[in-house]
Amino acid sequence: MATKKDALLISGTLLTLFLVAWHLFTLRQDFDPKGFTEDQLMTMEFNGDIVRTSDGGYVWNPEKEKVKGVPGPLSVLEKARTELEEAFVIKGTNDHGIAYLVLYTVTRFGAGFLAASVVAIMLGVLLGLNKVLFQAVNPYIQILKPISPLAWMPLLLYTVKDPKWTAVLVVFMAALWPTLATTAFGVNSLRKDYLHVAAILQLSWFKRLFKVILPGAAPTIVNGLRISFGSALVAVVPAEMLLGELGVGYLSWIEWNNLDIAGVIFAILVVGVVGVVLDSGFNKLAGLVTYQE
Amino acid sequence: MAFLEIDHVTKYFPSPSGSGQVCIFKDATIKIEKGEFVTTIGHSGCGKSTLLNIIAGLETMTEGGIILNGKEVTGPGLDRMVVFQNFSLMPWMTVFENIRLAVRAAYPDWDREKIAAHVHKYISLVGLKGAEDKRPTALSGGMKQRVGLARAFSIEPKVLLLDEPFAQIDALTRGVIQEELVQMWNATRNTVFMVTHDVDEAILLSDRIMLMTNGPSARIAEIVDVTIPRPRSRDTIIEHPHYYKIRNHIIHFLVRHASHGETDAGSGAEQAGGAAPLVVKF
């Protein structure tokens, strides 16, 4: 218990240190007109570097400040506050609230990952049970596995002609291979004893699959799913960016196009939070099907 | 006709070098009566576990045949249940679920309650009451094999195949479980085919003991009739005058003669390959 408390304390301290350092490094002094001639000040105002305030002084132009250097934690916080306030607001075709963007990304990710998992587990079991088939197909899996899922995108876009489905398919491609390879391995290396027991008990094909083979290979399959999960999560962000599909990945790109760096940092943080939430959900599910030998 | 006939069963494996085949054992022949307890003893590599797996239908034989109750054995089936050396319990199932899997398979038309009652009966028979919901990981080796025995007895097979069932259990527990096996066997009088390394275990449990020569090309050299009357128990059997005679005979065979294939008793005449094993009575 004490160690957990210590770890929490250290985490908190590290975060505070990081935020303070970030704040200090990105801090800019207020504009000081001393040392500038009247002409220079006019040029700067004309260029939009500074603006005149109501009381006759000059300050840095807040609009231009947004893209100058890296924004500090306070401006990111301010950005987050406004985004979260408008989380459920749809302002235009490409300007949906952050809640919608998260929903789109999670749906896209979920559809691609689930479809890939079902296909990969079914094919994996088939290959795992048939050594000849496995040896015949394995070279192709080995070639296809290392291809970045994004490399498929032009071909997929050309084939399905719809960016919405292309994004799902990119996630699908990212999630397919690790699960396929590990499922085939897990089923293939299932202890022969379990199959012997199933054979003696004359279990039907269906029972053999669901009572013995799948639960027996479950820990290995879950490991494959975990790798697939990570690679699908990595693929969904650039897929959205390249295809212009609304989502948290696209948010980061939109904010970059807006030259709103605070917005980019906010989008990165949202991607992180979505990933953590999905991952913990996955781990809960994984815990249900694994066993100790 | 005997209940279980093992008729000139021969097994070849592809040789490790890849060319040709290695004969594991040759012309294994024995007729086992219903309710008989027959044990095979031999050094590692003589193929006794392979023979057991062939009877179970888990491995194929190269030549010969096995006839159980008038029908030829062609594959695994519920009439021949194996108790495995490494227990072979499903680690993702509880004790109850492991046995239920077998009972459900053996009695597909029973309803839930009947199956559960049957499972509980066998769990309490092996003294595992209270451990129903534990997974195999949480059990000791002895308890795991009790589950294995309960699973095997619960489907009431025609033949029980015991593959070195107590080899992985510590010596003290082994004795206790052997006695439990004797009691369960007394109640059911199943036909049993056992494979073991343990001479004392073989004498305690068996009606007949098959002695195999060393592999490759192993064969059944002798069949020892254990005439010590039943019921037997570990502490009284050693006082029987025949106990040490049988024990010494088997150990002599294993130490001196298993590698040559000669027999200890009788005239000492050389046996030609494929000749019937010598029957030794005590």
XYZ file of C-alpha atoms in Angstrom:
575
model
C 0.000 0.000 0.000
C 2.798 2.344 0.957
C 4.639 1.741 -2.311
C 1.520 2.594 -4.266
C 1.259 5.848 -2.359
C 4.932 6.578 -3.028
C 4.537 5.910 -6.726
C 1.523 8.200 -6.843
C 3.472 10.913 -5.060
C 6.394 10.607 -7.483
C 4.019 10.661 -10.466
C 2.434 13.829 -9.169
C 5.783 15.479 -8.526
C 7.062 14.593 -11.999
C 3.942 16.036 -13.605
C 4.210 19.239 -11.582
C 7.905 19.619 -12.428
C 7.160 19.038 -16.103
C 4.319 21.574 -16.163
C 6.378 24.205 -14.316
C 9.347 23.691 -16.651
C 7.064 23.813 -19.686
C 5.497 27.008 -18.387
C 8.852 28.665 -17.680
C 10.422 27.725 -21.002
C 7.479 28.996 -23.006
C 7.038 32.170 -20.968
C 7.514 35.372 -23.004
C 8.045 38.763 -21.516
C 5.449 41.466 -22.077
C 6.241 43.782 -24.951
C 8.450 46.616 -23.891
C 8.382 49.589 -26.314
C 11.563 51.029 -24.741
C 14.442 51.056 -27.272
C 12.184 51.130 -30.341
C 11.755 54.214 -32.441
C 8.306 55.458 -33.382
C 8.925 54.250 -36.986
C 9.922 50.769 -35.856
C 6.835 50.507 -33.681
C 4.638 51.544 -36.607
C 6.238 48.934 -38.864
C 5.729 46.261 -36.217
C 2.106 47.252 -35.772
C 1.692 47.287 -39.548
C 3.173 43.757 -39.734
C 0.794 42.587 -37.054
C 3.470 41.756 -34.513
C 2.043 44.136 -31.925
C -1.271 45.833 -31.348
C -2.114 49.100 -29.668
C -4.195 48.863 -26.523
C -6.976 51.283 -25.550
C -4.685 53.126 -23.121
C -2.121 53.892 -25.834
C 0.467 51.189 -24.973
C 1.585 48.237 -27.106
C 1.238 44.466 -26.470
C 2.200 41.412 -28.542
C -0.522 40.527 -31.012
C -2.338 37.579 -29.306
C -3.354 36.054 -32.673
C 0.239 35.950 -33.898
C 1.438 34.709 -30.503
C -0.464 31.477 -31.046
C 1.955 30.370 -33.754
C 5.093 31.878 -32.344
C 7.139 29.288 -30.448
C 5.502 26.556 -28.404
C 2.385 27.460 -26.430
C 2.605 27.097 -22.658
C 0.479 24.837 -20.495
C -1.902 27.638 -19.663
C -2.856 28.281 -23.272
C -3.341 24.549 -23.829
C -5.544 24.453 -20.733
C -7.513 27.416 -22.051
C -7.908 25.641 -25.406
C -9.030 22.453 -23.667
C -11.579 24.405 -21.643
C -13.198 25.956 -24.710
C -13.115 22.656 -26.620
C -14.721 20.753 -23.752
C -17.349 23.453 -23.300
C -18.292 22.935 -26.921
C -17.874 19.179 -26.775
C -21.363 18.479 -28.111
C -21.663 21.396 -30.521
C -21.656 20.910 -34.275
C -20.622 24.196 -35.861
C -20.106 23.081 -39.429
C -19.301 20.154 -41.677
C -15.728 19.930 -40.465
C -16.151 21.463 -37.025
C -17.747 18.925 -34.736
C -17.387 18.983 -30.956
C -14.665 16.869 -29.360
C -17.184 14.323 -28.003
C -18.332 13.560 -31.546
C -14.750 13.287 -32.773
C -13.945 10.764 -30.029
C -17.090 8.840 -30.899
C -16.173 8.728 -34.602
C -12.663 7.522 -33.888
C -13.757 4.883 -31.371
C -16.441 3.592 -33.750
C -14.003 3.450 -36.662
C -11.360 1.782 -34.527
C -13.837 -0.642 -32.973
C -15.344 -1.717 -36.303
C -11.952 -2.325 -37.920
C -10.464 -4.052 -34.893
C -13.451 -6.317 -34.251
C -13.779 -7.358 -37.890
C -10.040 -8.026 -38.115
C -10.082 -10.028 -34.868
C -12.949 -12.263 -35.975
C -11.375 -12.928 -39.371
C -7.884 -13.397 -37.926
C -8.998 -15.799 -35.186
C -11.048 -17.911 -37.601
C -8.232 -18.098 -40.153
C -5.683 -18.587 -37.381
C -7.550 -21.574 -35.934
C -7.836 -23.071 -39.410
C -4.110 -22.664 -40.039
C -3.191 -23.788 -36.531
C -5.089 -27.038 -36.944
C -3.686 -27.849 -40.370
C 0.096 -27.971 -40.448
C 0.350 -28.344 -44.217
C -1.945 -25.415 -44.872
C -0.010 -23.363 -42.323
C 3.312 -24.097 -43.983
C 1.801 -23.266 -47.345
C 0.324 -19.940 -46.273
C 2.949 -18.816 -43.778
C 5.352 -17.240 -46.335
C 2.583 -14.922 -47.516
C 1.689 -13.948 -43.970
C 5.341 -13.176 -43.308
C 5.451 -10.899 -46.381
C 2.163 -9.149 -45.641
C 2.736 -8.740 -41.895
C 5.471 -6.074 -41.969
C 3.690 -3.862 -44.539
C 2.538 -0.651 -42.920
C -1.262 -0.569 -43.031
C -1.024 2.960 -44.457
C 0.743 1.577 -47.514
C -2.506 -0.130 -48.448
C -4.469 3.092 -48.308
C -4.241 4.297 -51.929
C -5.162 0.844 -53.173
C -8.030 0.549 -50.707
C -9.285 4.032 -51.525
C -9.157 3.209 -55.228
C -10.978 -0.072 -54.664
C -13.742 0.872 -52.255
C -13.980 4.495 -53.463
C -15.135 5.704 -50.066
C -12.821 7.311 -47.499
C -15.103 6.291 -44.632
C -14.697 2.592 -45.365
C -11.076 3.003 -46.366
C -10.281 4.293 -42.870
C -11.987 1.260 -41.310
C -10.105 -1.034 -43.686
C -6.771 0.552 -42.796
C -7.498 -0.251 -39.133
C -8.540 -3.734 -40.266
C -5.237 -4.281 -42.074
C -3.296 -3.031 -39.083
C -5.098 -5.383 -36.695
C -5.218 -8.487 -38.886
C -1.699 -9.903 -39.069
C -0.507 -10.046 -35.463
C -3.693 -11.814 -34.322
C -3.596 -14.175 -37.298
C 0.014 -15.186 -36.729
C -0.266 -15.651 -32.960
C -3.592 -17.506 -33.155
C -2.150 -19.981 -35.648
C 0.867 -20.414 -33.380
C -1.250 -20.752 -30.218
C -3.570 -23.365 -31.698
C -0.679 -25.229 -33.286
C 1.293 -25.410 -30.043
C -1.707 -26.321 -27.909
C -0.706 -29.216 -25.676
C -1.529 -32.502 -27.368
C -2.942 -33.838 -24.089
C -5.940 -31.541 -24.284
C -6.704 -32.757 -27.786
C -6.227 -36.341 -26.625
C -8.795 -35.855 -23.880
C -11.167 -34.281 -26.404
C -10.616 -37.204 -28.766
C -11.284 -39.833 -26.102
C -14.421 -38.005 -24.971
C -15.543 -37.949 -28.618
C -16.397 -34.256 -28.412
C -18.141 -32.857 -31.459
C -16.247 -30.549 -33.792
C -18.105 -27.571 -32.317
C -17.436 -28.533 -28.680
C -13.824 -29.340 -29.439
C -13.392 -25.824 -30.842
C -15.230 -23.896 -28.126
C -14.489 -26.028 -25.072
C -10.906 -27.050 -25.764
C -9.095 -25.366 -28.653
C -10.163 -21.741 -28.213
C -9.952 -21.627 -24.402
C -6.667 -23.524 -24.543
C -5.146 -21.097 -27.025
C -6.820 -18.060 -25.435
C -3.751 -16.677 -23.624
C -1.734 -16.718 -26.853
C -4.612 -15.310 -28.870
C -5.043 -12.487 -26.371
C -1.357 -11.639 -26.729
C -1.858 -11.367 -30.483
C -4.947 -9.225 -29.985
C -2.961 -6.932 -27.709
C -0.310 -6.369 -30.395
C -3.060 -5.846 -32.997
C -4.812 -3.441 -30.672
C -1.719 -1.273 -30.373
C -0.967 -1.265 -34.071
C -4.606 -0.465 -34.950
C -4.578 2.419 -32.495
C -1.404 3.730 -34.106
C -2.873 3.384 -37.603
C -6.182 5.117 -36.964
C -4.656 8.591 -36.423
C -2.705 8.963 -39.704
C -5.550 7.254 -41.586
C -7.907 9.993 -40.419
C -5.363 12.687 -41.242
C -4.712 11.434 -44.760
C -8.312 10.664 -45.595
C -9.775 13.768 -43.945
C -12.194 11.690 -41.923
C -13.486 13.438 -38.808
C -11.940 12.068 -35.629
C -9.367 12.819 -32.959
C -6.525 12.102 -35.382
C -7.975 14.530 -37.894
C -8.449 17.105 -35.124
C -4.691 17.321 -34.726
C -4.323 17.967 -38.467
C -7.133 20.545 -38.567
C -5.544 22.470 -35.719
C -2.226 22.386 -37.576
C -3.941 23.780 -40.668
C -5.415 26.468 -38.405
C -1.880 27.134 -37.131
C -3.262 26.547 -33.626
C -0.397 24.749 -31.867
C -2.240 24.664 -28.522
C -5.003 22.875 -30.393
C -2.491 20.353 -31.783
C -1.201 19.626 -28.289
C -4.764 19.259 -27.015
C -5.543 16.814 -29.841
C -2.445 14.764 -28.978
C -3.590 14.575 -25.366
C -7.068 13.458 -26.434
C -5.558 10.665 -28.549
C -3.584 9.569 -25.488
C -6.621 9.564 -23.220
C -8.747 7.646 -25.743
C -5.941 5.087 -26.090
C -5.638 4.586 -22.342
C -9.394 4.141 -21.884
C -9.640 1.627 -24.748
C -6.574 -0.225 -23.514
C -7.847 -0.632 -19.957
C -11.166 -1.889 -21.321
C -9.280 -4.407 -23.444
C -7.221 -5.600 -20.479
C -10.388 -6.173 -18.435
C -11.773 -8.371 -21.207
C -8.462 -10.181 -21.639
C -8.358 -11.038 -17.944
C -11.608 -12.987 -18.307
C -10.250 -15.540 -20.781
C -6.674 -16.161 -19.663
C -5.670 -18.902 -17.265
C -2.594 -20.063 -15.410
C -1.027 -23.356 -16.259
C -12.938 -64.843 -26.601
C -11.178 -62.557 -24.178
C -12.590 -59.146 -23.347
C -9.583 -57.201 -24.592
C -7.273 -58.844 -27.083
C -4.011 -57.279 -28.092
C -2.972 -59.276 -31.101
C 0.544 -59.111 -32.549
C 0.694 -55.346 -32.250
C 3.867 -53.961 -33.815
C 4.947 -50.342 -33.969
C 7.524 -48.734 -36.222
C 8.581 -45.103 -35.990
C 10.402 -43.245 -38.753
C 14.043 -43.291 -37.697
C 15.508 -39.973 -36.536
C 18.024 -39.967 -39.398
C 15.101 -39.866 -41.799
C 15.924 -43.034 -43.682
C 14.107 -46.218 -42.856
C 12.146 -47.099 -39.774
C 12.882 -48.139 -36.226
C 10.922 -50.960 -34.661
C 9.730 -49.900 -31.221
C 8.127 -53.156 -30.178
C 7.093 -56.278 -31.968
C 4.279 -58.775 -31.744
C 2.822 -57.630 -28.449
C 0.117 -60.187 -27.731
C -1.975 -60.622 -24.616
C -5.561 -61.570 -23.837
C -7.084 -59.676 -20.979
C -10.247 -60.924 -19.272
C -13.052 -58.687 -18.110
C -12.290 -57.187 -14.696
C -8.618 -58.046 -14.904
C -5.874 -55.646 -13.843
C -2.837 -55.989 -16.103
C 0.334 -53.955 -15.739
C 3.267 -53.454 -18.078
C 6.756 -52.830 -16.726
C 9.825 -52.085 -18.759
C 12.677 -49.649 -19.090
C 12.151 -46.250 -20.671
C 11.997 -46.511 -24.453
C 10.524 -49.997 -24.609
C 7.341 -48.513 -25.996
C 4.981 -49.373 -23.157
C 3.361 -45.937 -23.186
C 3.078 -46.170 -26.960
C 1.299 -49.503 -26.557
C -1.104 -47.874 -24.094
C -1.750 -45.009 -26.501
C -2.411 -47.509 -29.273
C -4.987 -49.277 -27.104
C -6.511 -45.851 -26.364
C -6.669 -45.182 -30.103
C -4.512 -42.072 -29.798
C -1.710 -43.602 -31.864
C -1.799 -45.992 -34.759
C -0.117 -49.381 -34.879
C 1.968 -50.539 -37.817
C 0.811 -54.147 -37.694
C -1.579 -56.206 -35.645
C -4.943 -55.439 -34.138
C -6.814 -54.749 -30.918
C -10.221 -56.237 -30.244
C -12.337 -54.942 -27.376
C -15.515 -56.828 -26.545
C -15.614 -58.400 -29.993
C -15.061 -55.165 -31.901
C -11.875 -53.902 -33.440
C -10.458 -50.685 -32.001
C -10.003 -48.092 -34.753
C -9.751 -44.825 -32.841
C -10.247 -43.185 -29.476
C -13.560 -43.676 -27.726
C -15.455 -43.305 -24.476
C -15.091 -47.017 -23.749
C -11.354 -46.584 -23.082
C -10.493 -43.709 -20.732
C -6.900 -42.755 -20.021
C -5.474 -41.464 -16.751
C -2.487 -39.443 -17.909
C 0.911 -39.181 -16.278
C 0.755 -35.375 -16.468
C -2.917 -35.309 -15.426
C -4.094 -33.515 -18.610
C -6.721 -31.485 -16.825
C -7.953 -28.409 -18.641
C -6.356 -25.548 -16.680
C -9.125 -23.115 -17.657
C -11.789 -25.310 -16.072
C -12.541 -25.911 -12.416
C -12.401 -29.409 -10.919
C -16.166 -29.676 -11.336
C -16.087 -28.481 -14.947
C -13.266 -30.848 -15.851
C -15.243 -33.864 -14.699
C -18.517 -32.484 -16.055
C -16.960 -32.203 -19.521
C -16.380 -35.963 -19.458
C -19.747 -36.875 -17.904
C -21.635 -34.721 -20.409
C -19.788 -36.389 -23.266
C -20.465 -39.877 -21.913
C -24.138 -39.337 -21.095
C -25.426 -36.819 -23.633
C -29.095 -37.381 -22.803
C -28.841 -36.756 -19.062
C -30.236 -33.475 -17.739
C -28.291 -30.857 -15.779
C -29.174 -32.093 -12.309
C -28.373 -35.690 -13.070
C -25.003 -34.741 -14.525
C -24.187 -32.495 -11.554
C -25.159 -35.220 -9.080
C -22.989 -37.753 -10.915
C -20.008 -35.360 -10.919
C -20.423 -34.634 -7.200
C -20.580 -38.358 -6.447
C -17.175 -38.949 -8.026
C -15.667 -35.818 -6.507
C -16.567 -37.044 -3.040
C -15.388 -40.557 -3.934
C -11.843 -39.240 -4.409
C -12.155 -37.025 -1.332
C -12.089 -33.692 -3.143
C -15.285 -32.298 -1.622
C -14.852 -28.552 -1.159
C -12.373 -28.262 -4.022
C -15.020 -28.356 -6.762
C -14.531 -24.739 -7.780
C -10.747 -24.732 -7.677
C -8.720 -24.696 -10.832
C -5.989 -27.316 -11.356
C -3.252 -24.715 -10.716
C -4.449 -24.430 -7.133
C -4.138 -28.198 -6.525
C -1.180 -30.363 -5.521
C -0.020 -33.156 -7.838
C -1.853 -35.742 -5.759
C -5.093 -33.807 -5.845
C -4.753 -33.254 -9.598
C -4.459 -36.989 -10.202
C -7.454 -37.596 -7.937
C -9.386 -35.385 -10.342
C -7.911 -37.396 -13.211
C -9.082 -40.641 -11.583
C -12.521 -39.212 -10.816
C -12.838 -38.078 -14.434
C -11.831 -41.508 -15.717
C -14.083 -43.505 -13.369
C -17.015 -41.109 -13.830
C -17.621 -42.113 -17.430
C -17.568 -45.804 -16.424
C -15.359 -46.964 -19.292
C -15.017 -50.600 -20.295
C -11.267 -50.332 -20.017
C -9.280 -47.980 -17.834
C -5.832 -47.106 -19.173
C -3.401 -45.841 -16.543
C -0.260 -44.267 -18.030
C 2.271 -44.059 -15.188
C -0.463 -42.335 -13.201
C 1.517 -41.771 -10.006
C 4.958 -41.023 -11.465
C 4.693 -37.300 -10.825
C 3.338 -37.587 -7.307
C 5.520 -37.540 -4.194
C 6.168 -40.938 -2.619
C 4.044 -40.436 0.497
C 0.970 -39.257 -1.368
C 1.499 -41.941 -3.993
C 0.847 -44.716 -1.467
C -2.374 -43.095 -0.303
C -3.701 -42.660 -3.818
C -2.743 -46.212 -4.747
C -4.959 -47.458 -1.909
C -7.753 -45.181 -3.059
C -7.389 -46.625 -6.536
C -7.615 -50.140 -5.090
C -10.846 -49.217 -3.320
C -12.365 -47.611 -6.391
C -11.337 -50.542 -8.525
C -12.813 -52.990 -5.959
C -16.123 -51.152 -6.219
C -16.248 -51.097 -10.017
C -14.022 -54.012 -11.099
C -13.107 -52.271 -14.313
C -10.715 -53.886 -16.715
C -7.452 -52.002 -16.274
C -4.318 -51.743 -18.365
C -1.560 -49.882 -16.514
C 1.952 -48.817 -17.428
C 4.433 -48.125 -14.651
C 8.070 -48.077 -13.541
C 7.187 -48.896 -9.969
C 7.506 -52.609 -9.142
C 5.762 -52.337 -5.742
C 2.880 -50.490 -7.317
C 2.546 -53.173 -9.962
C 2.461 -56.008 -7.423
C -0.025 -54.216 -5.177
C -2.477 -53.542 -7.986
C -2.096 -56.190 -10.662
C -3.417 -59.621 -11.492
C -0.766 -60.056 -14.143
C 2.421 -58.137 -14.896
C 3.881 -57.991 -18.399
C 7.665 -57.612 -18.503
C 9.016 -55.969 -21.627
C 12.570 -56.153 -22.941
C 14.443 -53.005 -23.862
C 13.747 -51.236 -27.105
C 14.230 -51.001 -29.994
C 12.397 -54.123 -31.131
C 11.123 -54.664 -27.622
C 8.825 -57.587 -26.925
C 6.862 -59.014 -24.080
C 9.296 -61.453 -22.517
C 7.361 -62.668 -19.504
C 3.954 -62.473 -17.973
C 4.018 -62.772 -14.202
C 0.889 -64.056 -12.480
C 0.435 -62.322 -9.147
C -1.388 -64.900 -7.104
C -1.447 -62.942 -3.853
C -5.110 -62.973 -2.810
C -7.213 -59.807 -2.690
C -8.087 -57.601 -0.931
C -4.534 -56.377 -0.715
C -3.215 -53.388 1.152
C 0.199 -51.833 1.315
C 0.980 -52.782 4.897
C -0.134 -56.427 4.737
C 0.936 -57.387 1.230
C 4.638 -57.247 2.066
C 4.113 -59.998 4.668
C 2.827 -62.396 2.066
C 5.477 -65.106 1.352
C 5.262 -64.549 -2.397
C 5.709 -60.796 -2.292
C 9.474 -60.660 -2.251
C 9.785 -63.624 -4.602
C 7.782 -61.760 -7.203
C 9.540 -58.486 -6.495
C 13.009 -60.030 -6.768
C 12.055 -61.857 -9.929
C 10.877 -58.675 -11.618
C 13.858 -56.655 -10.488
C 16.252 -59.391 -11.640
C 14.569 -59.343 -14.988
C 14.783 -55.562 -15.288
C 18.397 -55.381 -14.162
C 19.888 -58.459 -15.792
C 17.761 -59.748 -18.563
C 15.686 -56.957 -20.065
C 18.515 -55.959 -22.365
C 19.142 -59.525 -23.597
C 15.593 -60.662 -23.793
C 16.361 -63.850 -21.898
C 14.073 -65.066 -19.201
C 15.117 -65.845 -15.693
C 12.864 -68.754 -14.882
C 12.402 -71.968 -16.794
C 15.048 -73.844 -18.720
C 16.785 -70.693 -19.889
C 16.281 -71.715 -23.475
C 16.840 -68.953 -26.009
C 13.598 -67.613 -27.304
C 13.200 -66.918 -30.955
C 11.701 -63.519 -31.836
C 7.945 -63.579 -31.825
C 7.724 -66.586 -29.524
C 5.012 -66.499 -26.906
C 6.063 -64.864 -23.649
C 6.918 -67.116 -20.786
C 4.228 -67.313 -18.136
C 5.627 -67.223 -14.614
C 3.368 -68.179 -11.717
C 3.933 -67.551 -8.047
